[in-house]
Coordinates of C-alpha atoms in Angstrom, one line a residue:
X353 CA 3.9 -23.4 -9.9
X354 CA 2.6 -22.2 -6.5
X355 CA 2.8 -18.4 -6.2
X356 CA 5.6 -17.0 -3.9
X357 CA 4.2 -15.0 -1.1
X358 CA 5.7 -11.6 -0.3
X359 CA 7.0 -11.7 3.4
X360 CA 7.1 -7.9 4.5
X361 CA 9.3 -8.0 7.6
X362 CA 9.4 -4.7 9.5
X363 CA 12.0 -5.1 12.2
X364 CA 12.3 -1.5 12.9
X365 CA 8.9 -0.2 14.1
X366 CA 9.4 3.6 14.6
X367 CA 9.9 5.1 17.9
X368 CA 6.5 6.6 18.9
X369 CA 5.2 8.2 21.8
X370 CA 2.7 10.2 23.7
X371 CA 1.4 9.1 27.0
X372 CA -1.2 11.6 28.3
X373 CA -2.8 11.8 31.7
X374 CA -6.2 13.2 32.4
X375 CA -6.8 16.8 31.6
X376 CA -6.1 19.1 34.3
X377 CA -6.9 22.9 34.7
X378 CA -3.8 25.1 33.7
X379 CA -2.7 26.2 37.1
X380 CA 1.1 26.9 37.2
X381 CA 1.1 27.7 41.0
X382 CA 2.3 25.1 43.6
X383 CA 0.6 25.7 46.9
X384 CA 1.9 23.9 49.7
X385 CA 1.0 20.3 49.8
X386 CA -0.3 19.1 53.2
X387 CA 0.8 15.5 52.8
X388 CA 4.6 14.9 52.7
X389 CA 7.1 12.4 51.5
X390 CA 6.8 10.2 48.5
X391 CA 3.0 10.9 48.0
X392 CA 3.6 14.6 47.8
X393 CA 6.4 14.3 45.5
X394 CA 4.4 12.1 43.2
X395 CA 1.5 14.6 43.2
X396 CA 3.8 17.4 42.4
X397 CA 5.5 15.3 39.6
X398 CA 2.0 14.4 38.1
X399 CA 1.0 18.2 38.1
X400 CA 4.3 19.2 36.4
X401 CA 3.9 16.4 33.9
X402 CA 0.4 17.4 33.0
X403 CA 1.4 20.9 32.5
X404 CA 4.1 19.7 30.1
X405 CA 1.5 17.6 28.2
X406 CA -0.6 20.7 27.8
X407 CA 2.2 22.9 26.4
X408 CA 3.2 20.0 24.1
X409 CA -0.4 19.5 22.8
X410 CA -1.2 23.2 22.7
X411 CA -4.9 22.4 23.0
X412 CA -5.7 24.8 25.9
X413 CA -2.5 27.0 25.9
X414 CA -0.3 28.2 23.2
X415 CA 2.0 25.4 22.2
X416 CA 5.4 25.7 23.5
X417 CA 7.8 22.6 23.4
X418 CA 10.5 24.3 25.4
X419 CA 8.2 25.0 28.2
X420 CA 6.7 21.6 27.9
X421 CA 10.3 20.0 28.1
X422 CA 11.0 22.2 31.2
X423 CA 8.0 20.7 32.9
X424 CA 8.9 17.2 31.8
X425 CA 12.3 17.6 33.2
X426 CA 11.2 18.8 36.6
X427 CA 8.8 15.8 36.8
X428 CA 11.4 13.5 35.5
X429 CA 13.9 14.6 38.0
X430 CA 11.4 13.9 40.8
X431 CA 11.2 10.4 39.2
X432 CA 8.0 10.2 37.2
X433 CA 8.5 7.6 34.5
X434 CA 6.0 9.0 32.2
X435 CA 8.0 12.5 32.2
X436 CA 11.4 10.6 32.0
X437 CA 10.1 8.9 28.8
X438 CA 8.8 12.0 27.4
X439 CA 12.0 13.9 28.0
X440 CA 14.1 11.2 26.5
X441 CA 11.8 11.3 23.4
X442 CA 12.3 15.0 23.2
X443 CA 16.1 14.5 23.2
X444 CA 15.9 11.6 20.7
X445 CA 13.8 13.6 18.1
X446 CA 15.1 16.9 18.8
X447 CA 11.8 18.2 19.7
X448 CA 12.3 21.5 21.6
X449 CA 15.6 20.3 22.5
X450 CA 19.0 19.8 20.7
X451 CA 19.2 16.1 19.5
X452 CA 21.2 14.2 22.1
X453 CA 20.8 10.4 21.7
X454 CA 23.1 9.8 24.8
X455 CA 20.8 11.9 27.0
X456 CA 17.8 10.4 25.4
X457 CA 18.9 6.8 26.4
X458 CA 19.7 7.8 29.9
X459 CA 16.2 9.0 30.4
X460 CA 14.7 6.2 28.6
X461 CA 16.6 3.8 30.9
X462 CA 15.3 5.7 33.9
X463 CA 11.8 5.2 32.7
X464 CA 12.4 1.6 31.6
X465 CA 13.9 0.6 34.9
X466 CA 10.6 1.7 36.5
X467 CA 8.8 -0.7 34.2
X468 CA 7.6 1.9 31.6
X469 CA 6.8 -0.4 28.6
X470 CA 7.1 2.2 25.9
X471 CA 10.5 3.3 27.1
X472 CA 11.6 -0.3 27.3
X473 CA 10.5 -0.9 23.7
X474 CA 12.2 2.2 22.5
X475 CA 15.4 0.9 24.0
X476 CA 15.0 -2.4 22.2
X477 CA 14.7 -0.5 19.0
X478 CA 17.7 1.6 19.8
X479 CA 20.0 -1.4 20.6
X480 CA 18.7 -3.4 17.7
X481 CA 19.4 -0.7 15.2
X482 CA 22.5 0.9 17.0
X483 CA 21.0 4.4 17.1
X484 CA 23.3 6.6 19.1
X485 CA 24.8 3.4 20.8
X486 CA 26.7 0.4 19.7
X487 CA 24.3 -2.3 18.2
X488 CA 23.6 -5.0 20.7
X489 CA 21.0 -7.5 19.8
X490 CA 21.3 -9.2 23.3
X491 CA 20.3 -6.0 25.0
X492 CA 17.6 -5.4 22.4
X493 CA 16.1 -8.7 23.1
X494 CA 16.1 -8.2 26.9
X495 CA 14.4 -4.8 26.7
X496 CA 12.0 -6.2 24.1
X497 CA 11.1 -9.0 26.4
X498 CA 10.5 -6.7 29.5
X499 CA 8.0 -4.6 27.3
X500 CA 6.5 -7.8 25.5
X501 CA 5.7 -9.3 28.9
X502 CA 3.7 -6.4 29.7
X503 CA 1.7 -6.9 26.6
X504 CA 3.2 -4.1 24.6
X505 CA 2.4 -5.5 21.0
X506 CA 5.2 -3.7 19.0
X507 CA 7.7 -5.3 21.3
X508 CA 6.0 -8.6 21.0
X509 CA 6.1 -8.3 17.3
X510 CA 9.7 -7.2 17.1
X511 CA 10.8 -9.9 19.3
X512 CA 8.9 -12.4 17.4
X513 CA 10.5 -11.3 14.1
X514 CA 13.9 -11.4 15.5
X515 CA 13.5 -15.0 16.6
X516 CA 11.8 -16.1 13.3
X517 CA 14.4 -14.5 11.1
X518 CA 17.4 -15.2 13.3
X519 CA 18.6 -11.5 12.8
X520 CA 21.4 -11.0 15.4
X521 CA 20.0 -13.7 17.7
X522 CA 19.8 -17.5 17.5
X523 CA 17.0 -18.5 15.0
X524 CA 14.1 -20.0 17.0
X525 CA 10.9 -20.0 14.9
X526 CA 8.9 -21.7 17.5
X527 CA 9.5 -19.0 20.0
X528 CA 9.3 -16.4 17.4
X529 CA 5.8 -17.6 16.4
X530 CA 4.7 -17.5 20.1
X531 CA 5.5 -13.8 20.3
X532 CA 4.2 -13.1 16.9
X533 CA 0.9 -14.6 17.8
X534 CA 0.7 -12.6 21.0
X535 CA 1.0 -9.5 19.0
X536 CA -1.4 -10.6 16.4
X537 CA -4.0 -11.5 19.0
X538 CA -3.4 -8.2 20.5
X539 CA -4.6 -6.7 17.2
X540 CA -1.5 -5.5 15.6
X541 CA -2.0 -5.6 11.8
X542 CA 1.6 -6.3 10.7
X543 CA 1.8 -9.3 13.2
X544 CA -1.4 -10.6 11.8
X545 CA -0.2 -10.4 8.3
X546 CA 3.2 -11.9 9.1
X547 CA 1.6 -14.7 11.2
X548 CA -0.4 -15.3 8.0
X549 CA 2.6 -15.6 6.0
X550 CA 4.2 -18.0 8.5
X551 CA 1.3 -20.4 8.0
X552 CA 1.1 -19.9 4.3
X553 CA 4.8 -20.7 3.8
X554 CA 5.3 -23.2 6.6
X555 CA 8.0 -21.2 8.4
X556 CA 8.5 -23.1 11.7
X557 CA 5.0 -24.7 11.4
X558 CA 3.1 -26.9 9.0
X559 CA 1.6 -25.2 6.1
X560 CA -2.0 -24.2 7.0
X561 CA -3.8 -22.3 4.2
X562 CA -7.0 -21.8 6.0
X563 CA -5.2 -20.5 9.1
X564 CA -3.1 -18.2 6.9
X565 CA -6.3 -16.7 5.3
X566 CA -7.8 -16.0 8.7
X567 CA -5.0 -13.9 9.7
X568 CA -4.7 -12.1 6.3
X569 CA -8.3 -11.2 6.6
X570 CA -7.8 -9.7 10.1
X571 CA -5.0 -7.6 8.8
X572 CA -6.7 -6.7 5.6
X573 CA -9.7 -5.3 7.6
X574 CA -7.0 -2.9 9.1
X575 CA -6.3 -1.7 5.7
X576 CA -2.9 -3.4 5.6
X577 CA -2.2 -3.3 1.8
X578 CA -0.1 -6.6 1.7
X579 CA -2.6 -8.4 3.7
X580 CA -5.4 -7.3 1.2
X581 CA -3.1 -8.4 -1.7
X582 CA -2.5 -11.8 -0.2
X583 CA -6.1 -12.2 0.9
X584 CA -7.1 -11.4 -2.8
X585 CA -4.7 -13.9 -4.3
X586 CA -5.9 -16.5 -1.9
X587 CA -9.4 -16.0 -3.2
X588 CA -8.2 -16.0 -6.7
X589 CA -6.4 -19.2 -6.5
X590 CA -8.6 -20.9 -4.0
X591 CA -5.9 -21.3 -1.4
X592 CA -7.5 -21.8 2.1
X593 CA -10.8 -20.5 1.1
X594 CA -13.3 -21.2 -1.6
X595 CA -12.1 -19.7 -5.1
X596 CA -14.0 -16.5 -5.7
X597 CA -12.6 -14.3 -8.4
X598 CA -15.0 -11.5 -7.6
X599 CA -13.9 -11.2 -4.0
X600 CA -10.4 -11.6 -5.1
X601 CA -10.4 -8.5 -7.3
X602 CA -12.3 -6.5 -4.6
X603 CA -9.4 -7.1 -2.2
X604 CA -6.9 -6.5 -4.9
X605 CA -8.4 -3.3 -5.7
X606 CA -8.3 -2.0 -2.2
X607 CA -4.7 -2.9 -2.0
X608 CA -4.1 -1.4 -5.6
X609 CA -5.7 1.9 -4.4
X610 CA -3.1 2.2 -1.7
X611 CA -0.4 2.2 -4.5
X612 CA 0.9 -1.3 -3.7
X613 CA 2.6 -2.1 -7.1
X614 CA 2.4 -5.8 -6.8
X615 CA -1.5 -5.4 -6.3
X616 CA -1.8 -3.1 -9.2
X617 CA 0.2 -5.4 -11.4
X618 CA -1.8 -8.5 -10.4
X619 CA -5.2 -6.7 -10.8
X620 CA -4.1 -5.4 -14.2
X621 CA -3.0 -9.0 -15.2
X622 CA -6.2 -10.5 -14.1
X623 CA -8.4 -8.1 -16.0
X624 CA -6.3 -8.2 -19.1
X625 CA -5.9 -12.1 -19.2
X626 CA -9.0 -13.6 -17.4
X627 CA -12.0 -14.0 -19.7
X628 CA -14.3 -13.6 -16.6
X629 CA -13.4 -10.1 -16.6
X630 CA -13.5 -9.1 -20.1
X631 CA -15.5 -6.2 -19.5
X632 CA -12.8 -4.8 -17.3
X633 CA -10.1 -4.6 -19.9
X634 CA -9.8 -0.9 -19.9
X635 CA -9.4 -0.8 -16.2
X636 CA -6.9 -3.6 -16.4
X637 CA -4.8 -1.5 -18.8
X638 CA -5.1 1.4 -16.4
X639 CA -3.6 -0.6 -13.5
X640 CA -1.1 -2.3 -15.8
X641 CA 0.2 1.1 -17.0
X642 CA 0.3 2.6 -13.6
X643 CA 2.4 -0.3 -12.1
X644 CA 4.5 -0.4 -15.3
X645 CA 5.5 3.3 -15.0
X646 CA 6.8 2.7 -11.5
X647 CA 9.0 -0.3 -12.7
X648 CA 6.9 -3.3 -11.7
X649 CA 8.2 -6.0 -14.0
X650 CA 5.1 -8.2 -14.1
X651 CA 3.1 -5.3 -15.2
X652 CA 5.7 -4.4 -17.8
X653 CA 5.5 -7.8 -19.2
X654 CA 1.8 -7.8 -19.3
X655 CA 1.7 -4.2 -21.0
X656 CA 4.3 -5.6 -23.5
X657 CA 2.1 -8.4 -24.6
X658 CA -1.0 -6.1 -24.7
X659 CA 0.9 -3.8 -27.2
X660 CA 2.2 -6.9 -29.3
X661 CA -1.3 -8.3 -29.7
X662 CA -3.4 -5.0 -29.5
X663 CA -5.4 -6.0 -26.5
X664 CA -7.0 -3.0 -24.7
X665 CA -4.5 -0.8 -26.6
X666 CA -3.7 0.0 -30.2
X667 CA -1.4 -2.6 -31.6
X668 CA 2.3 -1.3 -31.5
X669 CA 4.9 -4.0 -31.8
X670 CA 8.0 -1.9 -31.2
X671 CA 6.3 -0.4 -28.1
X672 CA 5.4 -4.0 -26.9
X673 CA 9.0 -5.2 -27.3
X674 CA 10.3 -2.3 -25.5
X675 CA 8.1 -3.1 -22.2
X676 CA 9.0 -6.8 -22.5
X677 CA 12.8 -5.9 -22.5
X678 CA 12.2 -3.7 -19.5
X679 CA 10.7 -6.5 -17.6
X680 CA 13.3 -9.0 -18.9
X681 CA 16.0 -6.6 -17.7
X682 CA 14.6 -6.9 -14.2
X683 CA 15.1 -10.6 -14.2
X684 CA 11.5 -11.5 -15.0
X685 CA 11.6 -14.9 -16.6
X686 CA 8.3 -15.0 -18.3
X687 CA 9.4 -11.7 -19.9
X688 CA 12.7 -13.3 -20.9
X689 CA 10.8 -16.1 -22.5
X690 CA 8.6 -13.7 -24.3
X691 CA 11.6 -11.8 -25.6
X692 CA 13.2 -15.1 -26.7
X693 CA 10.1 -15.6 -28.8
X694 CA 10.4 -12.3 -30.4
X695 CA 13.9 -12.9 -31.3
X696 CA 13.1 -16.5 -32.6
X697 CA 10.3 -15.1 -34.9
X698 CA 11.8 -11.6 -35.6
X699 CA 8.9 -9.8 -34.0
X700 CA 9.8 -6.3 -33.5
X701 CA 13.5 -7.1 -33.4
X702 CA 16.0 -8.5 -35.9
X703 CA 15.7 -12.3 -35.9
X704 CA 18.4 -14.1 -34.0
X705 CA 17.7 -17.7 -33.0
X706 CA 20.9 -18.1 -31.2
X707 CA 20.0 -15.3 -28.8
X708 CA 16.5 -16.6 -28.6
X709 CA 17.9 -20.0 -27.4
X710 CA 20.1 -18.5 -24.9
X711 CA 17.2 -16.6 -23.5
X712 CA 15.0 -19.8 -23.4
X713 CA 17.9 -21.6 -21.7
X714 CA 18.1 -18.9 -19.1
X715 CA 14.4 -18.8 -18.3
X716 CA 13.5 -22.4 -18.9
X717 CA 14.2 -23.6 -15.3
X718 CA 11.5 -21.2 -14.1
X719 CA 8.9 -21.4 -16.9
X720 CA 7.4 -24.5 -18.5
X721 CA 6.7 -22.5 -21.7
X722 CA 10.4 -21.5 -22.0
X723 CA 11.4 -25.1 -21.5
X724 CA 9.1 -26.4 -24.2
X725 CA 10.2 -23.7 -26.7
X726 CA 13.9 -24.3 -26.1
X727 CA 13.4 -27.9 -26.8
X728 CA 11.7 -27.1 -30.0
X729 CA 14.2 -24.5 -31.1
X730 CA 17.1 -26.8 -30.3
X731 CA 16.2 -29.1 -33.1
X732 CA 16.5 -26.5 -35.5
X733 CA 19.9 -25.2 -34.5
X734 CA 23.3 -26.6 -35.3
X735 CA 25.8 -27.9 -32.6
X736 CA 28.0 -24.8 -33.2
X737 CA 24.9 -22.5 -32.7
X738 CA 24.0 -24.3 -29.5
X739 CA 27.5 -23.9 -28.1
X740 CA 27.5 -20.1 -29.1
X741 CA 24.1 -19.7 -27.4
X742 CA 25.3 -21.4 -24.3
X743 CA 28.3 -19.0 -24.2
X744 CA 26.1 -15.9 -24.1
X745 CA 25.9 -14.1 -20.7
X746 CA 22.3 -13.3 -20.4
X747 CA 23.0 -11.2 -17.2
X748 CA 25.6 -9.1 -18.9
X749 CA 23.3 -8.7 -21.8
X750 CA 20.8 -6.8 -19.8
X751 CA 23.4 -4.5 -18.0

């Protein structure tokens, strides 16, 4: 059965900020400016804004957010979009000011209407998530589009994901992929990973494993854990790239070191079960235990088997059954099939062939082993026992 790829969708990229101008000398006096009109106002606003940046950063003067915001406000009131944005962010985050989402939105809008892409993007996030304002996907899309058309990759990404998933907007994978590709080509790692997933799963396009691998590789080089995991699994299974187990575990290990549980579980499974890595058994147990401790069902099932047969650990049947039960309780079908085998043969539990049949029945649509074992066990049970087994609520059993 083809592995199911994990599709991490991040529709809420955090509101970030910080636009800075060229450094200026700290001079808080304002001599008369010979030029007049709009040009003079802008020069004054830029000077005020730069002073705000200096006090916000605290690199050449003592950091003082209140003073920074005072300068941002003066520049913002003159009409400088960078200052309007930074003042809005200060209100939104409560940075030197009391949190006031309404005021933040007002200042963001002033900057956004002047074409400031970061403010447009932030408004998109605010409307999409209903942060201090009523949730409004149409307004979110409008602001995202304005920022996206300026090449702002986070807006391109969020817009693409909204159209691909249809979250609050009409589902339009073709349009979504267009924006996702723009963000990916702009170097945004999450967009590169998700575009790879689109091609791997065939979401709105024909499946294309080589194309998927190319995008996974780009994102993986940016240290994106899920991309490293998916690239590793592609190398392991030979999907879209020549099979290469060594490259596979190299990428999986990178992801595992980032504490990605699925990568730790997969790396552990490969090291424990693949004969090509028999010298890595101890490391396999290490990663398996690590992922198991944090609740990864696949790792728990692997660890359970290791204890049952004494592979890489001292044989301990009760401990093995305990881990298999933990995995089975999470809905892991191979673990449920293993647990069925334990009940059928009385391994670490009291023999109960009726319960074994019920477990095989529950997991057989998902694992060939369970289906085969169910058919074999069925021949050994009476009709009454089969009826009884079919009446067992497996989901309730694991509550």
